[in-house]
PDB file of C-alpha atoms and ligand atoms in Angstrom:
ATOM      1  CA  UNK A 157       0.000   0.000   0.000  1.00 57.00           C
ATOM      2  CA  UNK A 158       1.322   3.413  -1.016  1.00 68.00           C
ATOM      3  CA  UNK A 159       2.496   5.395   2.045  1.00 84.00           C
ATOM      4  CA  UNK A 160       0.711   8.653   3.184  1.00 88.00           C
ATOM      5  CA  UNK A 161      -0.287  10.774   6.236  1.00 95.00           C
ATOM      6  CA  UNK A 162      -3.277  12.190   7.626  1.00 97.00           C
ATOM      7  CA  UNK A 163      -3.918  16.047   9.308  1.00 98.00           C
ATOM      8  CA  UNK A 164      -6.493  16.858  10.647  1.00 98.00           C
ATOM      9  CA  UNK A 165      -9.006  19.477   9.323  1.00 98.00           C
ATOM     10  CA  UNK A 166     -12.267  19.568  11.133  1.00 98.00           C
ATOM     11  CA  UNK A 167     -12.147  18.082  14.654  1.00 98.00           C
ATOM     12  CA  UNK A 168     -15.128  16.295  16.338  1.00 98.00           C
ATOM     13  CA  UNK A 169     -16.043  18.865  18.620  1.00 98.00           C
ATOM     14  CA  UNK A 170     -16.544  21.410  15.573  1.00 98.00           C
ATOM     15  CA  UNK A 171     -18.184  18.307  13.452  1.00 98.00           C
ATOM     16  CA  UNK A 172     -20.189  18.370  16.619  1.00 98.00           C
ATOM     17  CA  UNK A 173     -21.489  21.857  17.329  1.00 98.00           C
ATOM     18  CA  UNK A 174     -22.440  22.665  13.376  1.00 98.00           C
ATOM     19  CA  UNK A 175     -23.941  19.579  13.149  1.00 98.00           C
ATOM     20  CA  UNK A 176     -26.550  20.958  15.994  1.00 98.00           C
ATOM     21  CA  UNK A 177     -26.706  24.053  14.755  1.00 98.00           C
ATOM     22  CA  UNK A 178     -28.040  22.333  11.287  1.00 98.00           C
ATOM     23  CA  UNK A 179     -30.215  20.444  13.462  1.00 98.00           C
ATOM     24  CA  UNK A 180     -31.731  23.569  14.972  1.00 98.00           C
ATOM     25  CA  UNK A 181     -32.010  24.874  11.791  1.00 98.00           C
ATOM     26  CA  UNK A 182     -34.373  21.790  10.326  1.00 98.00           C
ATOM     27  CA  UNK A 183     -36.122  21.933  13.605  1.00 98.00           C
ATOM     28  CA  UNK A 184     -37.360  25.068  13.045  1.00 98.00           C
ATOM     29  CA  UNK A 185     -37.976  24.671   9.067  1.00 98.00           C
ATOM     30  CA  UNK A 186     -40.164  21.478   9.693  1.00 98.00           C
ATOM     31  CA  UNK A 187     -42.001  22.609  12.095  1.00 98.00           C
ATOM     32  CA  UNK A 188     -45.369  20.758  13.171  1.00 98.00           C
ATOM     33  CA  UNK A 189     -44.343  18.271  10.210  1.00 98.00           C
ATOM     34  CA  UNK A 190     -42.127  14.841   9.870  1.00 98.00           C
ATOM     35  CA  UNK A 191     -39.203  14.772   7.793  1.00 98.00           C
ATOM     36  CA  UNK A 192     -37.114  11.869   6.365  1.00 98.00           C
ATOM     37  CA  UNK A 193     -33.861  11.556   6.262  1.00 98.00           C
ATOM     38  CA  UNK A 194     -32.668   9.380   3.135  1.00 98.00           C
ATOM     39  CA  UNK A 195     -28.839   8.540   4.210  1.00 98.00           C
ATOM     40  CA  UNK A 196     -26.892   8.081   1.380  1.00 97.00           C
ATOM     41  CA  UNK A 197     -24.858   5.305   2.072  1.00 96.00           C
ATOM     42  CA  UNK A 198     -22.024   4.114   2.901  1.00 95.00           C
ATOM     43  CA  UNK A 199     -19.862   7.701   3.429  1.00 96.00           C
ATOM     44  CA  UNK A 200     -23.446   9.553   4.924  1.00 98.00           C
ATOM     45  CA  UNK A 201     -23.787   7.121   8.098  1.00 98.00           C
ATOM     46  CA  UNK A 202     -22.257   9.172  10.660  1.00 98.00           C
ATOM     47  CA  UNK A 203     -23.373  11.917   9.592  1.00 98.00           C
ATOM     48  CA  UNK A 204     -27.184  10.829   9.034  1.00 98.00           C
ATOM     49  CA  UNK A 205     -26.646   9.119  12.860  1.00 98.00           C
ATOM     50  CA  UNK A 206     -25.466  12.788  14.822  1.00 98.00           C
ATOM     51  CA  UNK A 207     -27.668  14.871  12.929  1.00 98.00           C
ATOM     52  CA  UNK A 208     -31.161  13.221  13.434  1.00 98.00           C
ATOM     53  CA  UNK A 209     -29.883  13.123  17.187  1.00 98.00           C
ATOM     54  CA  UNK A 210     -30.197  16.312  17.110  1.00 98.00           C
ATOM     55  CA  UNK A 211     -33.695  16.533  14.947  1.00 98.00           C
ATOM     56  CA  UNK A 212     -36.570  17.274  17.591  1.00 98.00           C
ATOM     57  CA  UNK A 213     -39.792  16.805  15.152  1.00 98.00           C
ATOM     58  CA  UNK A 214     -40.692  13.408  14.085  1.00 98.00           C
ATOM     59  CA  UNK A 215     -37.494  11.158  11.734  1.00 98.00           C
ATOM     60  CA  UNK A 216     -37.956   8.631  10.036  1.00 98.00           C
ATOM     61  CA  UNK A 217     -34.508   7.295   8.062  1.00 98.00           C
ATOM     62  CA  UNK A 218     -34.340   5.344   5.114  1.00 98.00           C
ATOM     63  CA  UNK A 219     -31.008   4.152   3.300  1.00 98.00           C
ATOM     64  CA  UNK A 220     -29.984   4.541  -0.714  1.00 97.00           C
ATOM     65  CA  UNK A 221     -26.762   3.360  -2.737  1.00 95.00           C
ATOM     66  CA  UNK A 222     -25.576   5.345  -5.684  1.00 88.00           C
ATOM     67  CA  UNK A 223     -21.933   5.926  -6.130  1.00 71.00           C
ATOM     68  CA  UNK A 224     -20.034   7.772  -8.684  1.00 59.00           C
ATOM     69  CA  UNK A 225     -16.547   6.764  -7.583  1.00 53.00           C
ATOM     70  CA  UNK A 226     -14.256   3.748  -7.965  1.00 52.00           C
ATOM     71  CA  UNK A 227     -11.350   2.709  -5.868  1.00 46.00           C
ATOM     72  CA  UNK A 228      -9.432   5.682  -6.081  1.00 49.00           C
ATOM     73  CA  UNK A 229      -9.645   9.033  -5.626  1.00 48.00           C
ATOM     74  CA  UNK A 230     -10.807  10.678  -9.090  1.00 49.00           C
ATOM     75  CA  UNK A 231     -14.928  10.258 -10.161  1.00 53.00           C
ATOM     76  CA  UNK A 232     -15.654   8.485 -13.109  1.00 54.00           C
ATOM     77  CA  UNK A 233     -19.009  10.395 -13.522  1.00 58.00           C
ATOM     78  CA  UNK A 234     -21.420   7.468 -13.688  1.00 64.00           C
ATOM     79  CA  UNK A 235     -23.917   7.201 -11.058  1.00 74.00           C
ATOM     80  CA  UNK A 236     -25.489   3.684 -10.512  1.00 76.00           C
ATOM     81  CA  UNK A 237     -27.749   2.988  -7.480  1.00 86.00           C
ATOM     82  CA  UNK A 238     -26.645  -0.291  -5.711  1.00 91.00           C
ATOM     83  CA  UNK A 239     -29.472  -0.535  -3.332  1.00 96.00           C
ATOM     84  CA  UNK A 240     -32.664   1.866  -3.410  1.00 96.00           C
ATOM     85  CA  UNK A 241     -34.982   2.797  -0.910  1.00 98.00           C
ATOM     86  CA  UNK A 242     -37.212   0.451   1.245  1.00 98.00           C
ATOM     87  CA  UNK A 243     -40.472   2.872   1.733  1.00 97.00           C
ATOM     88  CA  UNK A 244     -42.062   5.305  -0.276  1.00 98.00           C
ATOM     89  CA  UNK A 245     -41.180   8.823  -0.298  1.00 98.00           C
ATOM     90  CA  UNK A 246     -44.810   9.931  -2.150  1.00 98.00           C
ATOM     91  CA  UNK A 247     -45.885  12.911   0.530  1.00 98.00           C
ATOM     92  CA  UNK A 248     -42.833  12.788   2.896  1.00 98.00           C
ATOM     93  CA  UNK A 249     -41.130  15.517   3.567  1.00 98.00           C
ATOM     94  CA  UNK A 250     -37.379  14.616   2.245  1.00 98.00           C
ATOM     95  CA  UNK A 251     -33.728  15.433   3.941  1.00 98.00           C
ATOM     96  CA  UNK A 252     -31.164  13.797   1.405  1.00 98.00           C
ATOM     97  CA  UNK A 253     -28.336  13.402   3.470  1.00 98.00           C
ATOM     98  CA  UNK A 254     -24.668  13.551   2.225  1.00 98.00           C
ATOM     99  CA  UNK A 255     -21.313  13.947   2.900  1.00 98.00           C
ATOM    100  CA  UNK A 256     -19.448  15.361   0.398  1.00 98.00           C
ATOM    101  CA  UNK A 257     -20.386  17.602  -2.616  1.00 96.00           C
ATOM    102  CA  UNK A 258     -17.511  17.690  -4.989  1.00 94.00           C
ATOM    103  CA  UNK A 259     -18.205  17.334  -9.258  1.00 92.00           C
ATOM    104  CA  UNK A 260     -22.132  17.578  -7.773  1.00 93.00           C
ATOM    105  CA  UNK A 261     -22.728  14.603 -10.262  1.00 89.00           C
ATOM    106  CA  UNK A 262     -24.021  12.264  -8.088  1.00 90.00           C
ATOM    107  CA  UNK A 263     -26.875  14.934  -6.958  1.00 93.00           C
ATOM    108  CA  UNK A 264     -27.804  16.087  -9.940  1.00 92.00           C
ATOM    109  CA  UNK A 265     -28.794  12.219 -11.237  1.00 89.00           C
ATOM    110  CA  UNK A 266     -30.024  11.314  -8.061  1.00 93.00           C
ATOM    111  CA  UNK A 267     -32.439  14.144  -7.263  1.00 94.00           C
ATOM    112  CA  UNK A 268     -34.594  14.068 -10.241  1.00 91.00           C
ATOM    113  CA  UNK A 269     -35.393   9.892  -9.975  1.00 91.00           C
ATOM    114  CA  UNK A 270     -36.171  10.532  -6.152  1.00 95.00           C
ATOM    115  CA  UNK A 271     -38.495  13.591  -7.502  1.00 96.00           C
ATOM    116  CA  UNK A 272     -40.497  11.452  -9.674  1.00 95.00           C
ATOM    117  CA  UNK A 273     -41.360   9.583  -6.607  1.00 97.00           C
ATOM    118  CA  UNK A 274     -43.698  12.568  -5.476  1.00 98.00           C
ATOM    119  CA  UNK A 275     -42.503  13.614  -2.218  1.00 98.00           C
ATOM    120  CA  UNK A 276     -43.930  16.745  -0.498  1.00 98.00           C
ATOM    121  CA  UNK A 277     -40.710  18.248  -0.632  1.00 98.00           C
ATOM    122  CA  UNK A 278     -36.768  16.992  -1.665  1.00 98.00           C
ATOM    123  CA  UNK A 279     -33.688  19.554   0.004  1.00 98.00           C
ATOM    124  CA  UNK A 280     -30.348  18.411   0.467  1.00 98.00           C
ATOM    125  CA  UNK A 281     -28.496  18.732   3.781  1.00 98.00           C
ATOM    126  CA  UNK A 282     -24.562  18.267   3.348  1.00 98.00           C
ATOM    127  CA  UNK A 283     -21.698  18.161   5.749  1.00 98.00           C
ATOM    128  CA  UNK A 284     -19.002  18.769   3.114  1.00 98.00           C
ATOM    129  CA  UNK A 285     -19.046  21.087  -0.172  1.00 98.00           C
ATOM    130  CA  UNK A 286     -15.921  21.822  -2.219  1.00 97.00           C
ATOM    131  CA  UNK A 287     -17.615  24.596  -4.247  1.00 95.00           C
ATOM    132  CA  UNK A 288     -14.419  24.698  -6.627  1.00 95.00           C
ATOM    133  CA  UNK A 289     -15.113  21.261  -7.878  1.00 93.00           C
ATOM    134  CA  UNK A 290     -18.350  21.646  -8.776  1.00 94.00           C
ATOM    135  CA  UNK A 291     -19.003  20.573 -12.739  1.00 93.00           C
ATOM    136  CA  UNK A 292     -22.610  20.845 -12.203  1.00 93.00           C
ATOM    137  CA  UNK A 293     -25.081  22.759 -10.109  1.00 93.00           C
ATOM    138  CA  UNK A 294     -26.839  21.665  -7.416  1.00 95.00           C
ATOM    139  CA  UNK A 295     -29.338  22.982  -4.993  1.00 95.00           C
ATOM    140  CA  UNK A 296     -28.325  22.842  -1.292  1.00 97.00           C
ATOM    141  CA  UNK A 297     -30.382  23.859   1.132  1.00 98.00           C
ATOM    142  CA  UNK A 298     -27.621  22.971   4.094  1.00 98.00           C
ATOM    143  CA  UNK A 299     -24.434  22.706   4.620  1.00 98.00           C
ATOM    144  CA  UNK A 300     -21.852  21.754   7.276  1.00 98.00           C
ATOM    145  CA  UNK A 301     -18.727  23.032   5.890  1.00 98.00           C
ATOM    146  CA  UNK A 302     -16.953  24.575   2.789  1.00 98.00           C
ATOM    147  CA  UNK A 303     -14.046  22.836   2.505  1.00 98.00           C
ATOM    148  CA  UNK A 304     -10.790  23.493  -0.076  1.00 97.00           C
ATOM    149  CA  UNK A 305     -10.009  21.301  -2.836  1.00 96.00           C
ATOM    150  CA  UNK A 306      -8.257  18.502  -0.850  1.00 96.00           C
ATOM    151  CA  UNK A 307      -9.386  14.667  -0.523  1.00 97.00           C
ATOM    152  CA  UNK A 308     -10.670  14.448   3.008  1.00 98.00           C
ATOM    153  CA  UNK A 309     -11.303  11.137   5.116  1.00 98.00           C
ATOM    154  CA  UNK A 310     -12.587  10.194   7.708  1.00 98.00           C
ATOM    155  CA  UNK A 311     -16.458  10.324   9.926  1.00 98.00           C
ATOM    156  CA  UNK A 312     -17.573   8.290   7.256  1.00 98.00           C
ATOM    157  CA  UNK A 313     -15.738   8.934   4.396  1.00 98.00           C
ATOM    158  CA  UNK A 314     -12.861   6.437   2.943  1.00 97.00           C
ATOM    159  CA  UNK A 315     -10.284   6.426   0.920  1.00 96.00           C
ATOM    160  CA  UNK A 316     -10.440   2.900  -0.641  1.00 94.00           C
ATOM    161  CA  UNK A 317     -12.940   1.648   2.106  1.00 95.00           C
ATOM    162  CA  UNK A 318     -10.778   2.762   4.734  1.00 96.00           C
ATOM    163  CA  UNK A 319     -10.976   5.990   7.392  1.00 97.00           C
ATOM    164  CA  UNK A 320     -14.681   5.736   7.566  1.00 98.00           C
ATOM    165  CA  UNK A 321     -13.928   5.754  11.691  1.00 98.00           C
ATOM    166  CA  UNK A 322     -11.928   7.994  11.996  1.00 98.00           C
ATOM    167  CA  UNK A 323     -13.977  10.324  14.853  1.00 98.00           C
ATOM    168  CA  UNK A 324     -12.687  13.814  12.671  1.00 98.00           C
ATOM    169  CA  UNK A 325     -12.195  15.312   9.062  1.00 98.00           C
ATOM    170  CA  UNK A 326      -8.705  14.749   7.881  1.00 98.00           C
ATOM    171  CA  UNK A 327      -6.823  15.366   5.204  1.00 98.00           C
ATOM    172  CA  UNK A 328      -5.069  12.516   3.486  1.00 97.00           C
ATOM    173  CA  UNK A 329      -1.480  13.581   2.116  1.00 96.00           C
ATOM    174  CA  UNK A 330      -0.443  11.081  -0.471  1.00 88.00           C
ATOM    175  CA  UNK A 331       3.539  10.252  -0.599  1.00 82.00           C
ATOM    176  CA  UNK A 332       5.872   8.877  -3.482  1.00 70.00           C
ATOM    177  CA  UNK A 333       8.694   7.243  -2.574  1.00 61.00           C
TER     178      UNK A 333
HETATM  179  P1  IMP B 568     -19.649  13.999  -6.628  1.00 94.95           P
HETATM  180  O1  IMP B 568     -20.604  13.125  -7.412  1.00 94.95           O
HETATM  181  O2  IMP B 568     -18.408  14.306  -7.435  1.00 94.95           O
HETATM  182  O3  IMP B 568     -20.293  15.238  -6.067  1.00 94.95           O
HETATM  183  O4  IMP B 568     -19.067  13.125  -5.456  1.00 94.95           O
HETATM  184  C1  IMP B 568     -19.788  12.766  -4.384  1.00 94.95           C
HETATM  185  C2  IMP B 568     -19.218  11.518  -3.722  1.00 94.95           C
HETATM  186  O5  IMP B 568     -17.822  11.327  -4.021  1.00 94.95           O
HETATM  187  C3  IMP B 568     -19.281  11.634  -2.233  1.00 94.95           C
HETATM  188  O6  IMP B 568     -20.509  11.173  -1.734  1.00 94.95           O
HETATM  189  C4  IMP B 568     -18.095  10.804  -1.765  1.00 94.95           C
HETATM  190  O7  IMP B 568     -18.464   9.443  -1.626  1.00 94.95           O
HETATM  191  C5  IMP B 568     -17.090  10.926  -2.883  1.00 94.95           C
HETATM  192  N1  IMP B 568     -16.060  11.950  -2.569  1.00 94.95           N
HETATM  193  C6  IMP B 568     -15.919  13.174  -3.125  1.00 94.95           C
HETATM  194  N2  IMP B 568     -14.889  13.840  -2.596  1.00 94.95           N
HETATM  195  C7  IMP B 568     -14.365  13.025  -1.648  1.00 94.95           C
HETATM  196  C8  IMP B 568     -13.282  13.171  -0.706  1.00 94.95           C
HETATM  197  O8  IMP B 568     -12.575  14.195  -0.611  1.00 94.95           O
HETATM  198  N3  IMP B 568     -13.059  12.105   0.114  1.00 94.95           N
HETATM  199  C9  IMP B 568     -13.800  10.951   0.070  1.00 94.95           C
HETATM  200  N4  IMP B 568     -14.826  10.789  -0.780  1.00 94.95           N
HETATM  201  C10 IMP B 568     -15.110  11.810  -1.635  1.00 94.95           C
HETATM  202 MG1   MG B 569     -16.944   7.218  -1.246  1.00 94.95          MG
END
């Protein structure tokens, strides 16, 4: 395995505090309703798992596959989902939760099969966005962190499967030798 380093970039006590802030912030947006989380799985776990925590009106979470990325560290732009949904979103009030915006391709194919499934309403709650990345748009309604152009591991995402445990955000710092 090639050799590299990790620093960190966004420790769990910051992870922690925006991630109740965002909480607050769907609190008082859904208001009197329910809302439904759809974690997109596998890098959204943590993330999906701390953040309805912190979700006072009635959650219900469901679970989606779609990725856009290989082994590696580069996109390959195709979008395939791997495991859909297990209830119906028609009427429900929808959170998509993610971790990381980056090319915003995976979004942008996602959101409009999970529209034609007739929910009341579809936002997108992120904790990561690298805005400079972005190839095409995409509608966030919330958002943890801007974040520079850097691959990131770590509270749920992986490099090659691995670092989804780490507790933090790091930055992983590839080395040749
Ligand atoms: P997009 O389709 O290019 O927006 O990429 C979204 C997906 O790519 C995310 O859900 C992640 O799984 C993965 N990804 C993008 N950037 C990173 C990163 O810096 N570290 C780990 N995974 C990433
Ligand atoms: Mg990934």
């Amino acid at each position: 395995m090639d050799n590299h380093s990790i620093s960190v970039l966004i420790s769990e006590d910051e992870l922690s505090k925006r991630i109740a802030e965002l909480g607050e912030q769907i609190n008082a947006d859904y208001e009197g309703k329910e809302v439904t989380l759809i974690c997109i799985l596998k890098g959204s776990i943590f993330f999906t798992c701390e953040l309805a925590k912190r979700i006072s009106v009635p959650v219900t979470i469901d679970f989606i596959q779609a990725s856009s990325y290989g082994s590696g560290t580069s996109s390959s732009g195709v979008v395939k989902i791997k495991k859909d949904l297990d209830e119906s979103i028609e009427g429900k009030n929808v959170i998509i939760i993610e971790d990381i915006i980056d090319s915003g391709n995976t979004l942008s194919r996602l959101l409009p099969l999970l529209k034609e499934r007739n929910p009341e309403s579809l936002e997108v709650c992120t904790l990561l966005d690298k805005p400079e990345r972005r190839e095409v748009e995409v509608d966030v309604k919330y958002n943890g962190f801007n974040i520079p152009d850097e691959f990131v591991v770590g509270y749920g995402l992986d490099y090659d499967q691995k670092y989804r445990n780490l507790p933090f955000i790091g930055v992983l710092h590839l080395e040749e030798n």
